[in-house]
Amino acid sequence: MATPPDVLPSPAPTARPAPPPDPGAAEARIVARRSPGQWIAAAVALLLFVMAVASVVRNDAFQWGVVAEWFTARSVLDGLGLTLWLTAVTLGLGFALGTLLATMRLSANPVLRTLSWGYIWLFRSTPPLVQLLFFFNIGALYPTLGLGIPFGPEFVTVKTVNLIGPTLTAVIGLTLLETAYAAEVIRGGILSVDRGQLEAAAALGLGRWRVLRRIVVPQAMRAIVPTAGNMLIGALKGTSIVSVLAVSDLLYSVQLVYLQSYQVIPMLMVATIWYLVITTVLSIGQYYVERHYARGATRDGLAPTPLQRARAALRRVVEA
């Protein structure tokens, strides 16, 4: 019987020598494609912006001396304070009542859902000025308000004219309007949370309050804060309509001045600049609040803030 020949192991494949390094490869870098059209459009836009600013600054009809004189006047600052107070009160009450309304809208009870939807439909469908005028003339419909047994005798009655003045009318009207919008903002934020996370939290045995505080609210705030910031700025500007009720807000305060001095344009510029200053401060605050709730939302991390970019650019200039 023939014996099979010995099987020799196959030689290991020899590794191919690495190609010699290219001396120019280390210096190669990605260069962005040149876009001359974008630079031309940017130059044209910048030129138009400079021309617009120059036309405003150099136009004597704006009477910048009068603007500077009345910008920090006592009457204007008092009107600004009332405007800020109205904004804070109406938006704070609006979000408090809007949370309750959003809870009703998300309830399994059909009566609560219908009532909540009806309220939102009514106040979002009518203009704010019409609502304010309606509440201002509420005394024509209900001359007295009473407290007592429903459909029975009243123990305490008060005249509506003596109870609801212009400022209280403004607070009531603006609060009811903001409540309708805040309810939809909060409802949208809650619905933006992934349902699977709630189911996972329930599987882990977490309580409802802990799930709401640790899971629902932090994620819902990412959707709520941008819209709520827009609502805040809109509420600040929307308070100007209370001037039709003779409430001494910022706009009504400057109106009283130019009705006596006939300096309409400079006084309107005073109000405009104050609105620009306040909305700019609110926008900066909204930006940082959004960054706070956006932590962990992306794998790449948060983009640097304008201040961080400025510091990095200054550091590069110094090191160069």
Coordinates of C-alpha atoms in Angstrom, one line a residue, residues 91-255:
L91 CA -47.7 85.5 29.5
G92 CA -47.2 83.9 33.0
L93 CA -50.9 83.5 33.6
G94 CA -51.4 82.4 30.0
F95 CA -48.9 79.5 30.3
A96 CA -50.3 78.5 33.7
L97 CA -53.8 78.3 32.3
G98 CA -52.5 76.9 29.0
T99 CA -51.0 74.0 30.8
L100 CA -54.3 73.1 32.3
L101 CA -56.0 73.6 28.9
A102 CA -53.4 71.3 27.2
T103 CA -54.0 68.7 29.9
M104 CA -57.7 68.8 29.1
R105 CA -57.0 68.6 25.4
L106 CA -54.9 65.4 25.9
S107 CA -57.4 63.9 28.3
A108 CA -59.3 60.7 27.5
N109 CA -62.5 62.4 28.6
P110 CA -64.4 63.6 25.5
V111 CA -66.1 66.4 27.4
L112 CA -62.8 67.9 28.6
R113 CA -61.3 67.5 25.1
T114 CA -64.3 69.2 23.5
L115 CA -64.4 72.2 25.9
S116 CA -60.6 72.7 25.5
W117 CA -60.9 72.6 21.8
G118 CA -63.8 75.0 21.8
Y119 CA -61.9 77.5 23.9
I120 CA -58.9 77.4 21.7
W121 CA -61.0 77.7 18.6
L122 CA -62.9 80.7 19.9
F123 CA -59.9 82.8 21.0
R124 CA -57.7 82.0 18.1
S125 CA -60.5 82.8 15.6
T126 CA -61.2 86.4 16.8
P127 CA -58.9 89.4 16.5
P128 CA -57.2 90.5 19.8
L129 CA -58.5 94.1 19.4
V130 CA -62.1 92.8 19.1
Q131 CA -61.6 90.8 22.2
L132 CA -60.3 93.8 24.1
L133 CA -63.1 96.0 23.0
F134 CA -65.6 93.3 23.9
F135 CA -64.3 93.0 27.5
F136 CA -64.0 96.7 27.8
N137 CA -67.8 97.0 27.1
I138 CA -68.7 93.9 29.1
G139 CA -70.8 96.1 31.4
A140 CA -73.4 96.6 28.7
L141 CA -74.1 92.8 28.8
Y142 CA -73.5 92.1 32.5
P143 CA -74.1 95.3 34.5
T144 CA -73.5 93.5 37.8
L145 CA -71.5 90.4 38.9
G146 CA -72.7 88.3 41.8
L147 CA -71.6 85.5 44.1
G148 CA -74.2 83.0 45.3
I149 CA -75.9 79.7 44.6
P150 CA -76.0 78.7 40.9
F151 CA -79.4 79.6 39.4
G152 CA -80.4 80.8 42.8
P153 CA -80.1 83.8 45.1
E154 CA -77.0 86.0 45.0
F155 CA -75.3 87.0 48.3
V156 CA -72.8 89.6 47.0
T157 CA -73.2 91.8 43.9
V158 CA -70.9 94.4 42.5
K159 CA -71.2 96.7 39.5
T160 CA -69.0 95.7 36.6
V161 CA -68.1 99.3 35.8
N162 CA -66.6 99.7 39.2
L163 CA -64.8 96.3 39.1
I164 CA -63.2 96.1 35.6
G165 CA -61.1 99.1 34.6
P166 CA -58.9 99.6 31.5
T167 CA -55.8 98.0 33.0
L168 CA -57.7 94.9 34.3
T169 CA -59.5 94.6 31.0
A170 CA -56.2 94.5 29.2
V171 CA -54.9 91.9 31.6
I172 CA -58.0 89.7 31.2
G173 CA -58.2 90.0 27.4
L174 CA -54.5 89.4 26.8
T175 CA -54.3 86.5 29.3
L176 CA -57.3 84.7 27.7
L177 CA -55.7 85.1 24.3
E178 CA -52.3 83.9 25.3
T179 CA -53.8 80.9 27.1
A180 CA -55.2 79.6 23.8
Y181 CA -51.8 79.8 22.1
A182 CA -49.9 78.5 25.1
A183 CA -52.1 75.5 25.3
E184 CA -51.3 74.5 21.7
V185 CA -47.6 75.1 22.3
I186 CA -47.5 72.9 25.4
R187 CA -49.6 70.2 23.7
G188 CA -47.3 70.1 20.7
G189 CA -44.2 69.8 23.0
I190 CA -45.7 66.9 24.9
L191 CA -46.7 65.1 21.7
S192 CA -43.1 65.5 20.4
V193 CA -41.8 63.2 23.1
D194 CA -41.2 59.7 21.7
R195 CA -43.9 57.3 22.9
G196 CA -41.4 54.5 23.3
Q197 CA -39.5 56.3 26.0
L198 CA -42.7 56.6 28.1
E199 CA -43.3 52.9 27.6
A200 CA -39.7 52.1 28.7
A201 CA -40.1 54.3 31.7
A202 CA -43.3 52.5 32.7
A203 CA -41.6 49.2 32.2
L204 CA -38.9 50.3 34.6
G205 CA -41.5 51.1 37.2
L206 CA -40.9 54.8 37.3
G207 CA -43.7 56.9 38.9
R208 CA -45.7 59.4 36.8
W209 CA -44.3 62.5 38.5
R210 CA -40.7 61.2 38.0
V211 CA -41.4 60.4 34.3
L212 CA -42.9 63.8 33.8
R213 CA -40.1 65.6 35.5
R214 CA -37.1 63.6 34.2
I215 CA -38.3 62.4 30.8
V216 CA -41.2 64.3 29.4
V217 CA -40.5 67.9 30.4
P218 CA -36.8 68.1 29.4
Q219 CA -37.5 66.7 26.0
A220 CA -40.7 68.7 25.5
M221 CA -38.9 71.9 26.3
R222 CA -36.8 71.5 23.2
A223 CA -40.0 72.0 21.2
I224 CA -41.7 74.4 23.5
V225 CA -38.9 77.0 24.1
P226 CA -38.5 78.3 20.5
T227 CA -42.2 78.8 20.1
A228 CA -42.6 80.2 23.6
G229 CA -39.8 82.6 22.9
N230 CA -41.7 83.8 19.8
M231 CA -44.8 84.1 21.9
L232 CA -43.0 86.2 24.4
I233 CA -41.7 88.7 21.8
G234 CA -45.2 88.7 20.2
A235 CA -46.8 89.4 23.5
L236 CA -44.4 92.3 24.2
K237 CA -45.3 93.9 20.9
G238 CA -49.0 92.9 21.2
T239 CA -49.4 94.9 24.4
S240 CA -49.4 98.0 22.2
I241 CA -53.0 97.4 21.3
V242 CA -54.1 98.3 24.9
S243 CA -53.4 102.0 23.9
V244 CA -56.9 102.0 22.4
L245 CA -58.2 101.5 26.0
A246 CA -56.2 104.5 27.2
V247 CA -53.8 102.2 29.2
S248 CA -50.5 104.1 29.7
D249 CA -48.2 101.6 28.1
L250 CA -45.2 102.6 26.0
L251 CA -47.0 103.4 22.8
Y252 CA -49.8 105.4 24.6
S253 CA -47.1 107.4 26.6
V254 CA -45.4 108.5 23.4
Q255 CA -48.8 109.3 21.8

